Amino acid sequence: MKAKSNNGHFETKNFWSLRFSKWFKKCGAMFLGCLLSLSLSCSTKTFDTEKELLDYITDEANGYVQKKSVNGYDFSLLYRPTDLLVHQELSDDEKSDSKRIKELRDKYNKHLYFNLSMSKNNQELLSTAPKDRNEFGAMVNQLAFGMNKKVHLFTQSKDTIELADFIYPRMYGMSKSTTIMFVYPRDENLLEEDYLNFTIEDLGLYTGEIRLKVPTKTIKKEPTLIY
């Protein structure tokens, strides 16, 4: 009777061991699948061409461009990933030079780059806002030399990120918007919060202050180009 009892116990133990082993393998495979899916969804996007990268970041759904319209004026803020700056400086001969690519990535990755575009009826500000020659001259001066006092970038905790530089190229009415590039030092500690605030004081357009929120996750996992 003992032998029979022990044998039955052994068979029952084997049965549950096999069941547990199958369950563990199944759950393990599902867990690994979830991890892989999560990893792919959080990984950095890569693109073969500059056009593909631009198409991606100019799609509002991807979080790299923020837009707002007030009093007939359209404001658009585009975050420019490091590799766009790198691509512009690389010559055709250097696009296969990994050392040169790394050198430029290290150079441009020290800053954050934003393109602020402003327009009315698909025209530049200078083509629509000034009412006379004096106003035209004042606005040219403000766009070329005074935007450092009109634009601000700060965290949710109100920590200000000081402007390093801004570039305003005059387009003489040949563009559909007035576009200025703003450059800020990159500090990873200031990218820990959910978003950055980018504000534009009223430029005499009767819009009041314009505030745009930039998600920091898009900056931390910015897309790259494949060379």
Tab-separated table of C-alpha atoms in Angstrom:
chain	number	residue	atom	x	y	z
A	1	MET	CA	0.000	0.000	0.000
A	2	LYS	CA	2.868	2.381	0.784
A	3	ALA	CA	4.520	1.746	-2.555
A	4	LYS	CA	1.274	2.493	-4.342
A	5	SER	CA	0.748	5.702	-2.371
A	6	ASN	CA	4.287	6.929	-3.030
A	7	ASN	CA	4.001	6.076	-6.710
A	8	GLY	CA	0.758	8.027	-7.049
A	9	HIS	CA	2.297	10.971	-5.244
A	10	PHE	CA	5.279	10.890	-7.607
A	11	GLU	CA	3.032	10.794	-10.690
A	12	THR	CA	0.929	13.695	-9.369
A	13	LYS	CA	4.082	15.696	-8.708
A	14	ASN	CA	5.310	15.010	-12.244
A	15	PHE	CA	1.962	16.059	-13.677
A	16	TRP	CA	1.998	19.446	-11.940
A	17	SER	CA	5.694	19.962	-12.741
A	18	LEU	CA	4.978	19.506	-16.435
A	19	ARG	CA	1.955	21.823	-16.243
A	20	PHE	CA	4.026	24.508	-14.490
A	21	SER	CA	6.872	24.106	-16.993
A	22	LYS	CA	4.507	24.637	-19.938
A	23	TRP	CA	2.846	27.604	-18.246
A	24	PHE	CA	6.217	29.170	-17.463
A	25	LYS	CA	7.439	28.759	-21.040
A	26	LYS	CA	4.233	30.278	-22.407
A	27	CYS	CA	4.285	33.230	-20.010
A	28	GLY	CA	7.996	33.690	-20.533
A	29	ALA	CA	7.516	33.934	-24.293
A	30	MET	CA	4.673	36.430	-23.811
A	31	PHE	CA	6.790	38.488	-21.401
A	32	LEU	CA	9.721	38.587	-23.812
A	33	GLY	CA	7.339	39.574	-26.597
A	34	CYS	CA	6.002	42.460	-24.502
A	35	LEU	CA	9.538	43.588	-23.672
A	36	LEU	CA	10.499	43.508	-27.351
A	37	SER	CA	7.376	45.458	-28.305
A	38	LEU	CA	8.053	48.046	-25.602
A	39	SER	CA	11.672	48.320	-26.663
A	40	LEU	CA	10.736	48.890	-30.294
A	41	SER	CA	8.112	51.495	-29.403
A	42	CYS	CA	10.588	53.435	-27.243
A	43	SER	CA	13.552	53.136	-29.585
A	44	THR	CA	14.917	56.006	-31.621
A	45	LYS	CA	13.461	56.411	-35.101
A	46	THR	CA	15.966	56.249	-37.938
A	47	PHE	CA	15.605	57.440	-41.532
A	48	ASP	CA	17.503	56.987	-44.770
A	49	THR	CA	16.944	60.482	-46.155
A	50	GLU	CA	16.607	64.047	-44.935
A	51	LYS	CA	13.159	64.260	-46.590
A	52	GLU	CA	11.872	61.245	-44.632
A	53	LEU	CA	13.132	62.774	-41.403
A	54	LEU	CA	11.544	66.144	-42.196
A	55	ASP	CA	8.236	64.497	-43.094
A	56	TYR	CA	8.278	62.733	-39.732
A	57	ILE	CA	9.024	65.766	-37.535
A	58	THR	CA	6.594	68.060	-39.381
A	59	ASP	CA	3.730	65.655	-38.678
A	60	GLU	CA	2.021	67.090	-35.557
A	61	ALA	CA	1.111	63.589	-34.348
A	62	ASN	CA	4.794	62.874	-33.648
A	63	GLY	CA	5.207	65.760	-31.204
A	64	TYR	CA	8.071	67.682	-32.809
A	65	VAL	CA	6.006	70.630	-34.045
A	66	GLN	CA	3.628	72.765	-31.964
A	67	LYS	CA	1.139	75.158	-33.569
A	68	LYS	CA	-1.176	77.945	-32.453
A	69	SER	CA	-3.231	80.602	-34.251
A	70	VAL	CA	-4.215	83.895	-32.596
A	71	ASN	CA	-5.797	87.012	-34.121
A	72	GLY	CA	-5.185	85.744	-37.651
A	73	TYR	CA	-1.491	85.023	-37.032
A	74	ASP	CA	-0.109	81.489	-37.234
A	75	PHE	CA	2.735	80.376	-34.961
A	76	SER	CA	4.622	77.130	-35.479
A	77	LEU	CA	7.524	75.833	-33.377
A	78	LEU	CA	9.599	72.969	-34.810
A	79	TYR	CA	12.292	71.124	-32.872
A	80	ARG	CA	15.243	70.386	-35.163
A	81	PRO	CA	17.039	67.110	-34.324
A	82	THR	CA	20.836	67.076	-34.205
A	83	ASP	CA	21.194	65.068	-37.423
A	84	LEU	CA	19.459	67.762	-39.487
A	85	LEU	CA	22.237	70.159	-38.542
A	86	VAL	CA	24.850	67.478	-39.168
A	87	HIS	CA	23.389	66.686	-42.599
A	88	GLN	CA	23.487	70.339	-43.648
A	89	GLU	CA	27.189	70.619	-42.859
A	90	LEU	CA	28.324	67.303	-44.327
A	91	SER	CA	29.671	67.387	-47.850
A	92	ASP	CA	28.826	64.488	-50.178
A	93	ASP	CA	32.325	63.064	-49.695
A	94	GLU	CA	31.949	63.103	-45.897
A	95	LYS	CA	28.677	61.144	-45.708
A	96	SER	CA	30.597	57.875	-45.457
A	97	ASP	CA	33.181	59.278	-43.033
A	98	SER	CA	32.110	57.943	-39.622
A	99	LYS	CA	34.751	59.981	-37.803
A	100	ARG	CA	33.511	63.241	-39.343
A	101	ILE	CA	29.870	62.325	-38.642
A	102	LYS	CA	30.670	61.641	-34.967
A	103	GLU	CA	32.600	64.905	-34.760
A	104	LEU	CA	29.613	66.895	-36.041
A	105	ARG	CA	27.122	65.011	-33.870
A	106	ASP	CA	29.212	65.797	-30.803
A	107	LYS	CA	29.361	69.438	-31.893
A	108	TYR	CA	25.619	69.954	-32.485
A	109	ASN	CA	24.330	67.699	-29.708
A	110	LYS	CA	25.434	70.278	-27.135
A	111	HIS	CA	22.491	72.517	-28.052
A	112	LEU	CA	18.744	72.458	-28.705
A	113	TYR	CA	17.518	73.982	-31.977
A	114	PHE	CA	14.041	75.368	-32.590
A	115	ASN	CA	12.582	76.952	-35.722
A	116	LEU	CA	9.861	79.490	-34.936
A	117	SER	CA	7.698	80.325	-37.958
A	118	MET	CA	5.185	83.203	-37.892
A	119	SER	CA	2.814	84.223	-40.656
A	120	LYS	CA	-0.510	85.729	-41.635
A	121	ASN	CA	-2.406	84.532	-44.701
A	122	ASN	CA	0.662	82.478	-45.692
A	123	GLN	CA	2.840	85.586	-45.838
A	124	GLU	CA	5.809	86.874	-43.838
A	125	LEU	CA	5.188	89.277	-40.962
A	126	LEU	CA	6.955	92.099	-42.807
A	127	SER	CA	4.508	91.683	-45.692
A	128	THR	CA	1.401	91.927	-43.506
A	129	ALA	CA	1.992	93.579	-40.096
A	130	PRO	CA	3.667	97.006	-40.657
A	131	LYS	CA	1.303	99.823	-41.626
A	132	ASP	CA	3.972	102.280	-42.729
A	133	ARG	CA	7.716	102.688	-43.294
A	134	ASN	CA	8.442	103.452	-39.632
A	135	GLU	CA	6.648	100.333	-38.416
A	136	PHE	CA	8.406	98.307	-41.096
A	137	GLY	CA	11.835	99.514	-39.921
A	138	ALA	CA	10.962	98.883	-36.263
A	139	MET	CA	9.856	95.333	-37.007
A	140	VAL	CA	12.976	94.581	-39.079
A	141	ASN	CA	15.094	95.783	-36.166
A	142	GLN	CA	13.112	93.700	-33.671
A	143	LEU	CA	13.290	90.504	-35.733
A	144	ALA	CA	16.985	90.891	-36.493
A	145	PHE	CA	18.286	92.117	-33.130
A	146	GLY	CA	15.609	92.069	-30.423
A	147	MET	CA	14.109	88.578	-30.369
A	148	ASN	CA	16.363	87.529	-27.481
A	149	LYS	CA	14.179	89.771	-25.286
A	150	LYS	CA	10.896	88.515	-26.740
A	151	VAL	CA	11.301	84.744	-26.651
A	152	HIS	CA	11.770	82.605	-23.533
A	153	LEU	CA	12.317	78.896	-22.817
A	154	PHE	CA	11.784	77.474	-19.333
A	155	THR	CA	10.878	74.258	-17.534
A	156	GLN	CA	7.681	73.378	-15.668
A	157	SER	CA	9.553	74.333	-12.482
A	158	LYS	CA	10.206	77.800	-13.964
A	159	ASP	CA	13.927	77.184	-14.509
A	160	THR	CA	14.967	79.427	-17.394
A	161	ILE	CA	17.149	78.084	-20.202
A	162	GLU	CA	19.223	80.993	-21.428
A	163	LEU	CA	19.272	81.691	-25.157
A	164	ALA	CA	22.660	81.012	-26.762
A	165	ASP	CA	21.924	82.535	-30.180
A	166	PHE	CA	19.223	83.183	-32.764
A	167	ILE	CA	19.376	83.498	-36.549
A	168	TYR	CA	16.928	85.515	-38.638
A	169	PRO	CA	17.434	85.216	-42.406
A	170	ARG	CA	15.686	87.970	-44.385
A	171	MET	CA	13.627	86.407	-47.184
A	172	TYR	CA	12.392	89.691	-48.744
A	173	GLY	CA	8.843	88.459	-49.235
A	174	MET	CA	9.924	85.252	-50.970
A	175	SER	CA	8.752	82.964	-48.134
A	176	LYS	CA	5.320	82.053	-46.769
A	177	SER	CA	6.415	82.794	-43.193
A	178	THR	CA	8.976	84.579	-41.049
A	179	THR	CA	11.243	81.858	-39.659
A	180	ILE	CA	13.858	82.311	-36.947
A	181	MET	CA	16.105	79.612	-35.493
A	182	PHE	CA	16.694	79.754	-31.733
A	183	VAL	CA	19.611	77.908	-30.103
A	184	TYR	CA	19.741	76.887	-26.440
A	185	PRO	CA	22.331	74.947	-24.420
A	186	ARG	CA	21.356	71.329	-23.885
A	187	ASP	CA	21.131	70.293	-20.241
A	188	GLU	CA	19.820	66.757	-19.721
A	189	ASN	CA	18.838	67.594	-16.132
A	190	LEU	CA	16.350	70.157	-17.450
A	191	LEU	CA	14.745	67.547	-19.712
A	192	GLU	CA	13.552	65.367	-16.826
A	193	GLU	CA	10.150	67.058	-16.615
A	194	ASP	CA	7.342	66.331	-19.079
A	195	TYR	CA	7.666	69.451	-21.203
A	196	LEU	CA	9.386	72.805	-21.781
A	197	ASN	CA	7.523	76.092	-22.137
A	198	PHE	CA	8.394	78.246	-25.148
A	199	THR	CA	6.827	81.711	-24.984
A	200	ILE	CA	6.720	84.630	-27.418
A	201	GLU	CA	5.841	88.062	-26.119
A	202	ASP	CA	3.438	90.166	-28.160
A	203	LEU	CA	5.370	91.513	-31.161
A	204	GLY	CA	2.906	94.330	-31.728
A	205	LEU	CA	0.478	91.953	-33.424
A	206	TYR	CA	-2.153	92.133	-30.655
A	207	THR	CA	-1.860	88.415	-29.979
A	208	GLY	CA	-0.844	88.610	-26.333
A	209	GLU	CA	1.773	86.160	-25.108
A	210	ILE	CA	1.943	82.937	-27.115
A	211	ARG	CA	2.854	79.811	-25.143
A	212	LEU	CA	3.809	76.500	-26.742
A	213	LYS	CA	4.609	73.288	-24.869
A	214	VAL	CA	7.464	71.112	-26.107
A	215	PRO	CA	7.351	67.458	-24.919
A	216	THR	CA	10.782	66.539	-23.573
A	217	LYS	CA	10.400	62.863	-24.527
A	218	THR	CA	10.613	63.857	-28.197
A	219	ILE	CA	13.935	65.590	-27.563
A	220	LYS	CA	15.382	62.715	-25.553
A	221	LYS	CA	14.589	60.168	-28.277
A	222	GLU	CA	15.037	62.432	-31.291
A	223	PRO	CA	15.208	60.693	-34.687
A	224	THR	CA	18.465	60.198	-36.550
A	225	LEU	CA	19.720	59.675	-40.087
A	226	ILE	CA	21.427	56.503	-41.289
A	227	TYR	CA	24.769	57.159	-42.959
